[in-house]
mmCIF file of C-alpha atoms and ligand atoms in Angstrom:
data_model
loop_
_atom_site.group_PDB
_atom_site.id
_atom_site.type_symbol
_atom_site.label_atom_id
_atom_site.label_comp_id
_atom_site.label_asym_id
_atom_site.label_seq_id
_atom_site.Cartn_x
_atom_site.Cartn_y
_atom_site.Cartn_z
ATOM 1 C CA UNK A 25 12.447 -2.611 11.800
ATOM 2 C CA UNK A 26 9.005 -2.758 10.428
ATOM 3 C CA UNK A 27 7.461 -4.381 13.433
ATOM 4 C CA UNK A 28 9.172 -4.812 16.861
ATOM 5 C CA UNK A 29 9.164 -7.496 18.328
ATOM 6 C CA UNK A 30 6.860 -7.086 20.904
ATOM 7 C CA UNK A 31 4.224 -5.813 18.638
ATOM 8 C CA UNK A 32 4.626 -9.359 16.397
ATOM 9 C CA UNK A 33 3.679 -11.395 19.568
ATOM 10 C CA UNK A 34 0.626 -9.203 19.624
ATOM 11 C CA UNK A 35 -0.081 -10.084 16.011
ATOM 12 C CA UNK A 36 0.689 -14.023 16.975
ATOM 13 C CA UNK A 37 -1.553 -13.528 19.782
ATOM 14 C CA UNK A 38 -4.424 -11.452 17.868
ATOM 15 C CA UNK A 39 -4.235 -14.124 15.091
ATOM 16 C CA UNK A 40 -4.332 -17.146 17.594
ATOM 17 C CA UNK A 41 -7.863 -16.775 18.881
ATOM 18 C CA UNK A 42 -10.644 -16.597 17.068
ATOM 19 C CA UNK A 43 -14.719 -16.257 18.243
ATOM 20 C CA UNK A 44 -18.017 -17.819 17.070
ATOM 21 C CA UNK A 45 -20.435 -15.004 15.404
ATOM 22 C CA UNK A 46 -23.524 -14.931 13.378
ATOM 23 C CA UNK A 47 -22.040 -12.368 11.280
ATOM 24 C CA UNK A 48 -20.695 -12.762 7.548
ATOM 25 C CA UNK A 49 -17.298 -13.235 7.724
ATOM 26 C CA UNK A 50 -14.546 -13.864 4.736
ATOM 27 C CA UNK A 51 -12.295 -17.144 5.074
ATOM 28 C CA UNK A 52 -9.838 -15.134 2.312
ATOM 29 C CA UNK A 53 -9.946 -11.958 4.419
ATOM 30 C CA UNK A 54 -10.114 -13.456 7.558
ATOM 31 C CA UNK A 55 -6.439 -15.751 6.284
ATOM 32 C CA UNK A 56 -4.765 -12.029 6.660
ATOM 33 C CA UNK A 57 -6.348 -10.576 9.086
ATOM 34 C CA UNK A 58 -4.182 -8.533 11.591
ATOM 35 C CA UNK A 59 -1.242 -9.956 9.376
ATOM 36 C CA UNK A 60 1.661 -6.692 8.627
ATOM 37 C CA UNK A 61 1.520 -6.416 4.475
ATOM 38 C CA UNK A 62 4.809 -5.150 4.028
ATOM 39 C CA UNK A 63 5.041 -1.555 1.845
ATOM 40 C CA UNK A 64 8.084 0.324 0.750
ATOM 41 C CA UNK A 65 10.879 0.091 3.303
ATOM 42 C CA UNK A 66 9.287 0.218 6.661
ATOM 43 C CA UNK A 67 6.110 0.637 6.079
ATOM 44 C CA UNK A 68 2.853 -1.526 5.988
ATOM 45 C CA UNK A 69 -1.265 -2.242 5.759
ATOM 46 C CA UNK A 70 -2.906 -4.594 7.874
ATOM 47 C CA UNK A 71 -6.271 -4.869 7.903
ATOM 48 C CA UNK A 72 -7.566 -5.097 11.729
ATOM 49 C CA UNK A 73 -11.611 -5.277 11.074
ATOM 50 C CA UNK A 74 -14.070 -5.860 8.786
ATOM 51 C CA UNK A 75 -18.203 -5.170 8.864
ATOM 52 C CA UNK A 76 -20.124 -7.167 5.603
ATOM 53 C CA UNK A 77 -19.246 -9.040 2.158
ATOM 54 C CA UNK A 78 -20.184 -9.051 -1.251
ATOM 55 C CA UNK A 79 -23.864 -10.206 -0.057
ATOM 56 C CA UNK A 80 -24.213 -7.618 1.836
ATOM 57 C CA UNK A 81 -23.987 -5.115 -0.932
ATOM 58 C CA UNK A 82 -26.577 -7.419 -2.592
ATOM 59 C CA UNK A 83 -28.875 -7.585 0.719
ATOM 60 C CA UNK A 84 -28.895 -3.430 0.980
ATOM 61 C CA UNK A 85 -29.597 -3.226 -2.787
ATOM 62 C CA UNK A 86 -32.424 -5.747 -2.383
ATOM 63 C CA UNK A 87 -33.621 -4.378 1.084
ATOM 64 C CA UNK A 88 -33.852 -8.306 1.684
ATOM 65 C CA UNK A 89 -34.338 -10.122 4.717
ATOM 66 C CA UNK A 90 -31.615 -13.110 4.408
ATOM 67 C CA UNK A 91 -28.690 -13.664 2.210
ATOM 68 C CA UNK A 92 -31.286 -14.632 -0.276
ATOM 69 C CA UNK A 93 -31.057 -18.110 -2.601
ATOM 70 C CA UNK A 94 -29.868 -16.544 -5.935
ATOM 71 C CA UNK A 95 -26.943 -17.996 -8.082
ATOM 72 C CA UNK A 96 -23.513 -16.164 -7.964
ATOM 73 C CA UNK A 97 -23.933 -14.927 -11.771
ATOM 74 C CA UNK A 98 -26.934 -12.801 -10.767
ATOM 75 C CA UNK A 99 -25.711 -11.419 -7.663
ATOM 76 C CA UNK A 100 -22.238 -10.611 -9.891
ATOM 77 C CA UNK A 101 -24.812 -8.737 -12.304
ATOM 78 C CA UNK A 102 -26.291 -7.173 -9.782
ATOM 79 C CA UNK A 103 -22.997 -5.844 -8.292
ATOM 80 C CA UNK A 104 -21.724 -4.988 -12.022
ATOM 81 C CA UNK A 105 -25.251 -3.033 -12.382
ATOM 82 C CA UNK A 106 -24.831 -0.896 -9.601
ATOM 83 C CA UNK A 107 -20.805 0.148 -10.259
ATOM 84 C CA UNK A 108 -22.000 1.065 -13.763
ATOM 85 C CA UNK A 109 -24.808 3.380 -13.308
ATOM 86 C CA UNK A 110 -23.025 4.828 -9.653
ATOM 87 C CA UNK A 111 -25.628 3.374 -7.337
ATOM 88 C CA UNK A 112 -23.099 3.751 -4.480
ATOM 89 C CA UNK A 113 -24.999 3.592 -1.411
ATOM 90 C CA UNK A 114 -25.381 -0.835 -1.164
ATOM 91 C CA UNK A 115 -21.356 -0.364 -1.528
ATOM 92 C CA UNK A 116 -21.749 1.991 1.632
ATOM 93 C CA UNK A 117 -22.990 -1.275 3.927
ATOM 94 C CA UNK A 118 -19.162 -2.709 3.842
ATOM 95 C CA UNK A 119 -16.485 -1.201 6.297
ATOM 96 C CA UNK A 120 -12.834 -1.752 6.665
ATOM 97 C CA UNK A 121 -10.446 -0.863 9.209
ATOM 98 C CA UNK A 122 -6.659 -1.060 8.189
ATOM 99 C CA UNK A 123 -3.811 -0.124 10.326
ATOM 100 C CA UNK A 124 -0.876 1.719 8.297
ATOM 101 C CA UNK A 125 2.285 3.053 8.824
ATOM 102 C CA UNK A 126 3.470 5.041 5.810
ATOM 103 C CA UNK A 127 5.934 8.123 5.501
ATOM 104 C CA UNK A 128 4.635 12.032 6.304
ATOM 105 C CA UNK A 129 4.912 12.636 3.250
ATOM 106 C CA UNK A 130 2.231 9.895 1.664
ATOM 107 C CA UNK A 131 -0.161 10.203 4.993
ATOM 108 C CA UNK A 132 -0.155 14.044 3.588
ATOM 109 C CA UNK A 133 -1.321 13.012 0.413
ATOM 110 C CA UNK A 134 -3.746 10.371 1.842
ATOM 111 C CA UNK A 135 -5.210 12.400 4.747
ATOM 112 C CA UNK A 136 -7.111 14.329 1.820
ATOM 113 C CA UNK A 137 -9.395 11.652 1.888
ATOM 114 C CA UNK A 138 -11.768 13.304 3.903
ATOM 115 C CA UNK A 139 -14.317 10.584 3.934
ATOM 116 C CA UNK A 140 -12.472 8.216 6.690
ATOM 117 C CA UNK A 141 -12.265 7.738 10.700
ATOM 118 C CA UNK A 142 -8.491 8.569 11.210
ATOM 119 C CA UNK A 143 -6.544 8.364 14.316
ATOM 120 C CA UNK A 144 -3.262 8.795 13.770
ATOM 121 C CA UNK A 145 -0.044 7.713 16.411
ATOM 122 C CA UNK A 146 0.624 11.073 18.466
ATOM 123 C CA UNK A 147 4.039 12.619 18.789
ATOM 124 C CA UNK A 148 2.884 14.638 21.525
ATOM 125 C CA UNK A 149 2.282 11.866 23.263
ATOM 126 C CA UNK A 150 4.967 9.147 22.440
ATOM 127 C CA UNK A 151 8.719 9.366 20.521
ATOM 128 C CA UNK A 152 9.104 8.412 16.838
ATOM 129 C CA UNK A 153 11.239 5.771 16.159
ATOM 130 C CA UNK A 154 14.192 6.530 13.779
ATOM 131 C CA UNK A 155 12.502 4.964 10.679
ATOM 132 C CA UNK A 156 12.857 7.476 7.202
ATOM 133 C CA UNK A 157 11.841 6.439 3.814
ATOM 134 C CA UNK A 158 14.715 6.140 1.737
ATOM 135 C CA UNK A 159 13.238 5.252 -2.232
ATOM 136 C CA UNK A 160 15.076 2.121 -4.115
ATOM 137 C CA UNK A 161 17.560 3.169 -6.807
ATOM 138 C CA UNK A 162 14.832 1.878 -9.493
ATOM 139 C CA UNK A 163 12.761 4.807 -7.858
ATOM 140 C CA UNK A 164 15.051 7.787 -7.893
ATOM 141 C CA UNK A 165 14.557 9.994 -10.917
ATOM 142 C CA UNK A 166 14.468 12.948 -12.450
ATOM 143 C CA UNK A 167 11.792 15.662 -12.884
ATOM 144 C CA UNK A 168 9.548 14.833 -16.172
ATOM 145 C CA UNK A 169 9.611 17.440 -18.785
ATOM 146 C CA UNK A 170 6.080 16.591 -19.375
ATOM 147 C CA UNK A 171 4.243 16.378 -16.542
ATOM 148 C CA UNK A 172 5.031 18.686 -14.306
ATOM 149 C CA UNK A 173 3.888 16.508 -11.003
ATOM 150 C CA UNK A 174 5.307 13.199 -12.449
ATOM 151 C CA UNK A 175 9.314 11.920 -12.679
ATOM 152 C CA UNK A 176 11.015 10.697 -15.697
ATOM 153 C CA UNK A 177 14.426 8.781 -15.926
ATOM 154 C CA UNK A 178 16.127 7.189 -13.753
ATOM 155 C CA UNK A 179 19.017 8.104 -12.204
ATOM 156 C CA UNK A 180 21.948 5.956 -12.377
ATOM 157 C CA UNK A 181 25.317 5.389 -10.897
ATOM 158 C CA UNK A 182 27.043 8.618 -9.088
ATOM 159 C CA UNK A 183 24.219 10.557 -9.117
ATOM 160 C CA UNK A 184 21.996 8.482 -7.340
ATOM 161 C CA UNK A 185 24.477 7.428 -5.338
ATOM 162 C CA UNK A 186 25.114 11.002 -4.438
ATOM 163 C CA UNK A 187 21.074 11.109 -3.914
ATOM 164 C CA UNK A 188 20.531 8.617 -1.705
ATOM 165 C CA UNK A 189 24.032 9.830 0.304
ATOM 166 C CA UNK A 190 21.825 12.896 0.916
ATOM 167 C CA UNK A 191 18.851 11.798 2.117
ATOM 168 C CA UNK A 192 20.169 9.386 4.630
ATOM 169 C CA UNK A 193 22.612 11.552 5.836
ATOM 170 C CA UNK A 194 19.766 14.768 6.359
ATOM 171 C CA UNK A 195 17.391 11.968 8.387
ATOM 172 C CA UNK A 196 20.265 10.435 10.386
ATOM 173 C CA UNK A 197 21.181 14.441 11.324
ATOM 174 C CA UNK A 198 17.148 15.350 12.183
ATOM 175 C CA UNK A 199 17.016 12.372 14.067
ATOM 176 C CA UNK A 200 19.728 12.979 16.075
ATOM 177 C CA UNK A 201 18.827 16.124 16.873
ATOM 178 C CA UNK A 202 15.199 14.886 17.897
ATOM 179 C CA UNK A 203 17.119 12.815 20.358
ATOM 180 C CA UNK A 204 19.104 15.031 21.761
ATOM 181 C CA UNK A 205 16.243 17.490 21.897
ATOM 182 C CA UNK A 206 14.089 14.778 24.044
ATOM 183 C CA UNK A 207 16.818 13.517 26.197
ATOM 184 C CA UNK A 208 15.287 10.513 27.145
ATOM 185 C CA UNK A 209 16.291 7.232 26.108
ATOM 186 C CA UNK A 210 13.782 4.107 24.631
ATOM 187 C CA UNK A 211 12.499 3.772 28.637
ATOM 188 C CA UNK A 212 11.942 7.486 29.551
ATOM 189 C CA UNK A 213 15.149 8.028 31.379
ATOM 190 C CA UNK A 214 16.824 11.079 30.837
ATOM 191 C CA UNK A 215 20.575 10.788 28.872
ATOM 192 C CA UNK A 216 22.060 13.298 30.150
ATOM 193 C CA UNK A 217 20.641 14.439 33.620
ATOM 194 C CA UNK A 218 22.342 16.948 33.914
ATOM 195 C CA UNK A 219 20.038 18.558 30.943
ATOM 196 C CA UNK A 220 16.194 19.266 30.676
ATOM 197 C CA UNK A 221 14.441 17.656 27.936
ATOM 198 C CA UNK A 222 12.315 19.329 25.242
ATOM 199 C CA UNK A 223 8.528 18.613 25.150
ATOM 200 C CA UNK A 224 7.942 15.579 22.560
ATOM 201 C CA UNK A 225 5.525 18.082 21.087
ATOM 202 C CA UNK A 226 7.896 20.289 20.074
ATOM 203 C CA UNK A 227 11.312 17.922 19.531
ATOM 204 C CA UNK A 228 9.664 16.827 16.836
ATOM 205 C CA UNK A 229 9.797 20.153 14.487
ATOM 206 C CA UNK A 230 12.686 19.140 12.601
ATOM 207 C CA UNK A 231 11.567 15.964 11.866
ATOM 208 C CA UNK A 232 11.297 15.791 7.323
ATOM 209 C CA UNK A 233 9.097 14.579 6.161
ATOM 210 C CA UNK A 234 10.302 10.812 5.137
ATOM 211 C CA UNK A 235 9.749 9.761 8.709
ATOM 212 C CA UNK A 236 7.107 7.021 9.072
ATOM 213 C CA UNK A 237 3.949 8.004 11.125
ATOM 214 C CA UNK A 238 0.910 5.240 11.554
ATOM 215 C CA UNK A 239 -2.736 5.445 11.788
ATOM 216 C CA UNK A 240 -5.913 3.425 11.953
ATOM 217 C CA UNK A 241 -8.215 4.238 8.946
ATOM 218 C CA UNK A 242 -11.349 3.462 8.733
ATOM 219 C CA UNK A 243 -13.752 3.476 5.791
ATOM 220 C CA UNK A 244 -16.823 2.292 4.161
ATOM 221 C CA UNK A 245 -16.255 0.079 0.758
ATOM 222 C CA UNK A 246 -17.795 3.467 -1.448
ATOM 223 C CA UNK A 247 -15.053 5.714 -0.388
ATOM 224 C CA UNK A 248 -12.251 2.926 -0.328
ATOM 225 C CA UNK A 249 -12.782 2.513 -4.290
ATOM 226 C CA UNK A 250 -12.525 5.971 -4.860
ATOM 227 C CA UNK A 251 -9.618 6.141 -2.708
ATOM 228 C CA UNK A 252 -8.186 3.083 -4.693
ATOM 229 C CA UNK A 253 -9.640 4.800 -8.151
ATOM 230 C CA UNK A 254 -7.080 7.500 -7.629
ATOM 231 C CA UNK A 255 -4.392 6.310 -5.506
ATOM 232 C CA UNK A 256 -4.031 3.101 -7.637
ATOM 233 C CA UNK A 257 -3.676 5.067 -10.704
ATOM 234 C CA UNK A 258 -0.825 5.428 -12.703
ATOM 235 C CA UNK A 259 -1.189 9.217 -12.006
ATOM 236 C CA UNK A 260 -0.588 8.825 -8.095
ATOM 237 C CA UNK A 261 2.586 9.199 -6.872
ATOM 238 C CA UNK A 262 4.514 5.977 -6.480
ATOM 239 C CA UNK A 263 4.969 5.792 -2.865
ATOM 240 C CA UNK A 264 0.934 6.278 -2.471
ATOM 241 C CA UNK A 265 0.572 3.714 -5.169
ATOM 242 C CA UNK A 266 2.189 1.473 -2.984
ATOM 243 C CA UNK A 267 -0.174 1.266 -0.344
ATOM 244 C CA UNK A 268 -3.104 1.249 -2.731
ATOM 245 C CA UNK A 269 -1.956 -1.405 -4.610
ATOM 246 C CA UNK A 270 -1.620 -4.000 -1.439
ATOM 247 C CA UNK A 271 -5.000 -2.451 -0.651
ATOM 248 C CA UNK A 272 -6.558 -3.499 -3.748
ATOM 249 C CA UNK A 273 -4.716 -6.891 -2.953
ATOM 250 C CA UNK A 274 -7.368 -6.765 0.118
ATOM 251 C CA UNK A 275 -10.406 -5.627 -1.518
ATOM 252 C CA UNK A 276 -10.010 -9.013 -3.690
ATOM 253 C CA UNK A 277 -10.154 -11.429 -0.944
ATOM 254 C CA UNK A 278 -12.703 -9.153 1.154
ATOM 255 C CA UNK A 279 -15.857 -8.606 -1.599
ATOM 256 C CA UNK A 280 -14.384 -10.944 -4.939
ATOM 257 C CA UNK A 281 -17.608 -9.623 -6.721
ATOM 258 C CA UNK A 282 -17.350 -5.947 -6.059
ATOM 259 C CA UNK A 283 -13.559 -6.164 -7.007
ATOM 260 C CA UNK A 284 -14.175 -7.139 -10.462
ATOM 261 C CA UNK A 285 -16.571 -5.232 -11.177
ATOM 262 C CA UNK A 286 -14.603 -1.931 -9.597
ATOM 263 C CA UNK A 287 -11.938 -3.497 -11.900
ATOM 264 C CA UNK A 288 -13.958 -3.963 -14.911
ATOM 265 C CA UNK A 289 -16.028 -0.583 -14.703
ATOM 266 C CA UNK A 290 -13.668 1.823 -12.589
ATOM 267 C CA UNK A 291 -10.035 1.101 -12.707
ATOM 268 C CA UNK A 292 -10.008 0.070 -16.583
ATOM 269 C CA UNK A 293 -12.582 1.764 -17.381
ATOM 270 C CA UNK A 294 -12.197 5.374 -19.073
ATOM 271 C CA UNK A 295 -14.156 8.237 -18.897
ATOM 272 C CA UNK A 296 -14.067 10.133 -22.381
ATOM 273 C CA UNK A 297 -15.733 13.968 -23.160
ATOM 274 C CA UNK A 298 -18.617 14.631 -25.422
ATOM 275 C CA UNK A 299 -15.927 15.770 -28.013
ATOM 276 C CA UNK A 300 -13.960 12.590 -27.627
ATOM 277 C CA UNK A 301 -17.256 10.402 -28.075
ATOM 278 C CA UNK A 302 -17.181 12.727 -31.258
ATOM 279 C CA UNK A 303 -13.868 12.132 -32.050
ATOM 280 C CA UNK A 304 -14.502 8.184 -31.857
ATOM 281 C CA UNK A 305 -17.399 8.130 -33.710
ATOM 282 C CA UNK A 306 -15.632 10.002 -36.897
ATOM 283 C CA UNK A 307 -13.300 7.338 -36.793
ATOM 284 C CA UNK A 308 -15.513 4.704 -36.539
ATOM 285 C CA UNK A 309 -17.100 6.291 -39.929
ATOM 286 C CA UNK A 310 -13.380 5.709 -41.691
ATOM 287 C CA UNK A 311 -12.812 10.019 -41.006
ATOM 288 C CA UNK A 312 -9.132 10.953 -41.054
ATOM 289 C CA UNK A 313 -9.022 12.788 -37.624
ATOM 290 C CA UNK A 314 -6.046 14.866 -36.202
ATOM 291 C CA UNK A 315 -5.810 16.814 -33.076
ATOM 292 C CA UNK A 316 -6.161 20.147 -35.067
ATOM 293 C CA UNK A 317 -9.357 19.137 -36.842
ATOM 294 C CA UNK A 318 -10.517 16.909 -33.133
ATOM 295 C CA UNK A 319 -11.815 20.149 -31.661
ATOM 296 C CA UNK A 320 -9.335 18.380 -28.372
ATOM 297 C CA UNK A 321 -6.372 20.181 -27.149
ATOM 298 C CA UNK A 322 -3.308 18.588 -27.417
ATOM 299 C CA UNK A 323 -3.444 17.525 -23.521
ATOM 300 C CA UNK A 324 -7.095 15.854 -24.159
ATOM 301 C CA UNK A 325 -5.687 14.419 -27.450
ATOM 302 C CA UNK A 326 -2.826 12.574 -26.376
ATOM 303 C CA UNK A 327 -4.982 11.542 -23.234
ATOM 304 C CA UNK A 328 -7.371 10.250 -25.568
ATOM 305 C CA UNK A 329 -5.012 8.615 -27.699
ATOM 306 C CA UNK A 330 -3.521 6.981 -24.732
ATOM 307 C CA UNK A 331 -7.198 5.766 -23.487
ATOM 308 C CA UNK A 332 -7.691 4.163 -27.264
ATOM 309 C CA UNK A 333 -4.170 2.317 -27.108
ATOM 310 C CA UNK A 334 -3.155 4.548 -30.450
ATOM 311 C CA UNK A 335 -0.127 5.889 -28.355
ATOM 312 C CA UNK A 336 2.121 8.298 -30.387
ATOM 313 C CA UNK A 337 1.169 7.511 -33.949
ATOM 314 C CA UNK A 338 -1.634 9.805 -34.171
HETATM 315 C C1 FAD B 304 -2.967 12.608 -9.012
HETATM 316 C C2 FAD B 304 -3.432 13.577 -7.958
HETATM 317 C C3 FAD B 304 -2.869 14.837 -7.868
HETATM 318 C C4 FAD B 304 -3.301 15.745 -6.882
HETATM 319 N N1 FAD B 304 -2.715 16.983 -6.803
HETATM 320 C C5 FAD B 304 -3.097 17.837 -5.825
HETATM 321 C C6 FAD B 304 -2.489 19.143 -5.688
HETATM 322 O O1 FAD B 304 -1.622 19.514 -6.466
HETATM 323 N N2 FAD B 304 -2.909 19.947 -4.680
HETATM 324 C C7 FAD B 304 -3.898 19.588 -3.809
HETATM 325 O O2 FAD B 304 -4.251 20.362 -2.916
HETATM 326 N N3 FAD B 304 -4.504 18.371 -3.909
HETATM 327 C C8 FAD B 304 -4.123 17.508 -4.881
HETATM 328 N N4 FAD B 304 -4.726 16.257 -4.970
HETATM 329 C C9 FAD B 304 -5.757 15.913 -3.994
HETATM 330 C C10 FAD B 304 -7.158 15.972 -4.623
HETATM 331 O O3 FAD B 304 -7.474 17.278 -5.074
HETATM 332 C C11 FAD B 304 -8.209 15.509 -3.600
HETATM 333 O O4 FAD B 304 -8.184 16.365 -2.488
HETATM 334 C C12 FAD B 304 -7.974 14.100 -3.111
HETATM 335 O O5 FAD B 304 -7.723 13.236 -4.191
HETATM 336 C C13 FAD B 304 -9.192 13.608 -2.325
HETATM 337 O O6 FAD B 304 -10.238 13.425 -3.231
HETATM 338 P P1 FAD B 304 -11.741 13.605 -2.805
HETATM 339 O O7 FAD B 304 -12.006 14.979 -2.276
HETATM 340 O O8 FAD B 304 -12.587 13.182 -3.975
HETATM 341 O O9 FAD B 304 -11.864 12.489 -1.640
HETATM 342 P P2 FAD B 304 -12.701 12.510 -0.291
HETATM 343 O O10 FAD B 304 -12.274 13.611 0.589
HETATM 344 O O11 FAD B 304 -12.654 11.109 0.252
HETATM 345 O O12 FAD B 304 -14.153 12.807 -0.734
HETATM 346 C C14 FAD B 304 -14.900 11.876 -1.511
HETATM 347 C C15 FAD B 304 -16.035 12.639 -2.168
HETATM 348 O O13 FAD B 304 -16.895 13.150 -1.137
HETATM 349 C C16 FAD B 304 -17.344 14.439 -1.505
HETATM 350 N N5 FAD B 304 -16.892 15.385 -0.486
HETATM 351 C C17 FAD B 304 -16.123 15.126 0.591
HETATM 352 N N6 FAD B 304 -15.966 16.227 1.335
HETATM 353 C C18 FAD B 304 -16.638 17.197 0.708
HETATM 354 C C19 FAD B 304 -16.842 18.590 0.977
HETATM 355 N N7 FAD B 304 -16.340 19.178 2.054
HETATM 356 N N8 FAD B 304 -17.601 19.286 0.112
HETATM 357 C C20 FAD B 304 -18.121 18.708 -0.979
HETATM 358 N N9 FAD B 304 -17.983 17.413 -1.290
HETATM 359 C C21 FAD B 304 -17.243 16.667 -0.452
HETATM 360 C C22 FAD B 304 -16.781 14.743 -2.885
HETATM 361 O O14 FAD B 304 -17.704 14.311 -3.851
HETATM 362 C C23 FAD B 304 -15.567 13.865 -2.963
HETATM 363 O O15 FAD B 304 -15.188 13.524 -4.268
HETATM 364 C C24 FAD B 304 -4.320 15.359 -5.963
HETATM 365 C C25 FAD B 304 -4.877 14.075 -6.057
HETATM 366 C C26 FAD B 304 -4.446 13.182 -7.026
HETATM 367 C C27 FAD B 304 -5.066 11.809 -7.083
#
């Protein structure tokens, strides 16, 4: 179960009361706050606090007293301005807090991400509950040929039958030993008293990794785009790309502004090398240009190519 029951009450509680303030605050943010954003299969984001809005970012760039009287369009240029010549530091005004509960596996991947306040549920402390990631069929595949961190086709039929047989059957086996190494039940008592019970601490060694752990993460609007630039990407992992993508979800009701232009000058944006720019500008000039005579590898070639929309024909 993605939430227990007990912890939706707090949620209907949370959401039920709400306090005057004389800080900014964001009807579209505030419409979700607390609420569980369901990711893969037990997982979620929900964003539990919030410091600042787009005028904010506008306010630090300004050094400005108020929230100033200037029309939408300039403070949207303003925003655009700074995302395209990497004035970062008015983004750094804006904080989030999310809660998230997300396999070992992508909290692995994520907890790289040095630039956050983490504090993550402790195991020493309290039991997991039996919740693995098990991936969809669409998401089983196989290992690319190409890329050697990436997957290619899916599998179908038997074998990912035979797949997802597997990994249910390894989790159901770790988590019964975990249980059996604990020997308490869900209200501390012990199963069988007749045995002692292994320190939570340790019980938890043969846990895999698919098991869902949860954290409160913390970070200023800066470091959650670049987060987002390469989480979000079509290079991230799937399961990672999961979670970004509700996140981004969240950064569009939060700061509007600031998404579109992270949109617009980050996420489809493309950075290209002095030899691409090169490669471009031949082209521009009617120059037959291959990858041979491009002065690119094949790699940067077919990234390029990919970049321009030319695909495979080149
Ligand atoms: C597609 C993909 C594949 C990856 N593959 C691998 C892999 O195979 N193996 C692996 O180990 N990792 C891998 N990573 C992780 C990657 O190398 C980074 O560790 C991760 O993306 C965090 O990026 P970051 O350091 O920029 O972020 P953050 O830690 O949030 O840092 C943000 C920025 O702050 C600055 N910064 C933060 N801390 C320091 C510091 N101590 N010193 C100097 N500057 C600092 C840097 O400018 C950094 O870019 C992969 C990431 C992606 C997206």
């Amino acid at each position: 179960m993605r939430l227990k029951l007990e912890q939706q009450d707090e949620i209907v509680s949370q959401r039920s009361e709400t306090r005057p303030t004389r800080r900014a605050t964001v009807p579209a943010l505030e419409e979700i706050l607390y609420e569980s954003l369901p990711v893969l299969d037990h997982g979620f984001v929900r964003v539990v606090d919030y410091m600042g809005d787009d005028a904010a970012i506008v306010q630090a760039a300004r050094v400005s007293y108020g929230r100033g009287t200037r029309k939408v369009s300039e403070d949207q240029g303003l925003i655009n301005y700074l995302m395209r010549h990497r004035h970062t530091t008015p983004f750094e005004m804006c904080e989030i807090k999310y809660h998230v509960k997300l396999p070992i596996f992508v909290a692995r991947q994520w907890i790289r991400h040095r630039t956050a306040n983490v504090n993550e549920y402790s195991a020493r402390y309290s039991i997991l509950d039996k919740e693995f990631y098990i991936p969809d069929p669409e998401h089983l595949a196989v290992q690319a040929t190409t890329n050697r961190q990436g997957r290619g086709a899916v599998l179908e039929g038997e074998a990912a039958q035979r797949v997802l047989d597997l990994l249910r059957r390894d989790a159901e086996n770790a988590y019964t030993g975990y249980a059996e190494l604990l020997n308490e039940d869900a209200s501390g008592s012990p199963i069988d008293p007749a045995q002692p019970g292994l320190a939570r601490e340790l019980a938890r060694i043969n846990l895999s990794l698919g098991f869902y752990t949860q954290w409160y993460w913390k970070t200023d609007l800066h470091n959650l785009m670049h987060f987002l630039s390469l989480r979000a990407d079509p290079h991230a992992q799937y399961e990672i790309r999961a979670y970004a993508e509700v996140m981004l979800e969240t950064l569009a009701r939060w700061v509007p502004m600031a998404h579109a232009a992270f949109l617009e000058y980050r996420m489809n944006a493309a950075t290209i090398s002095a030899t691409g720019l090169e490669v471009i500008r031949r082209m521009l000039a009617r120059e037959q240009v291959d990858q041979p005579s491009s002065g690119l590898s094949p790699r940067e070639w077919r990234e390029l190519m990919e970049v321009l929309g030319q695909g495979a024909q080149r």
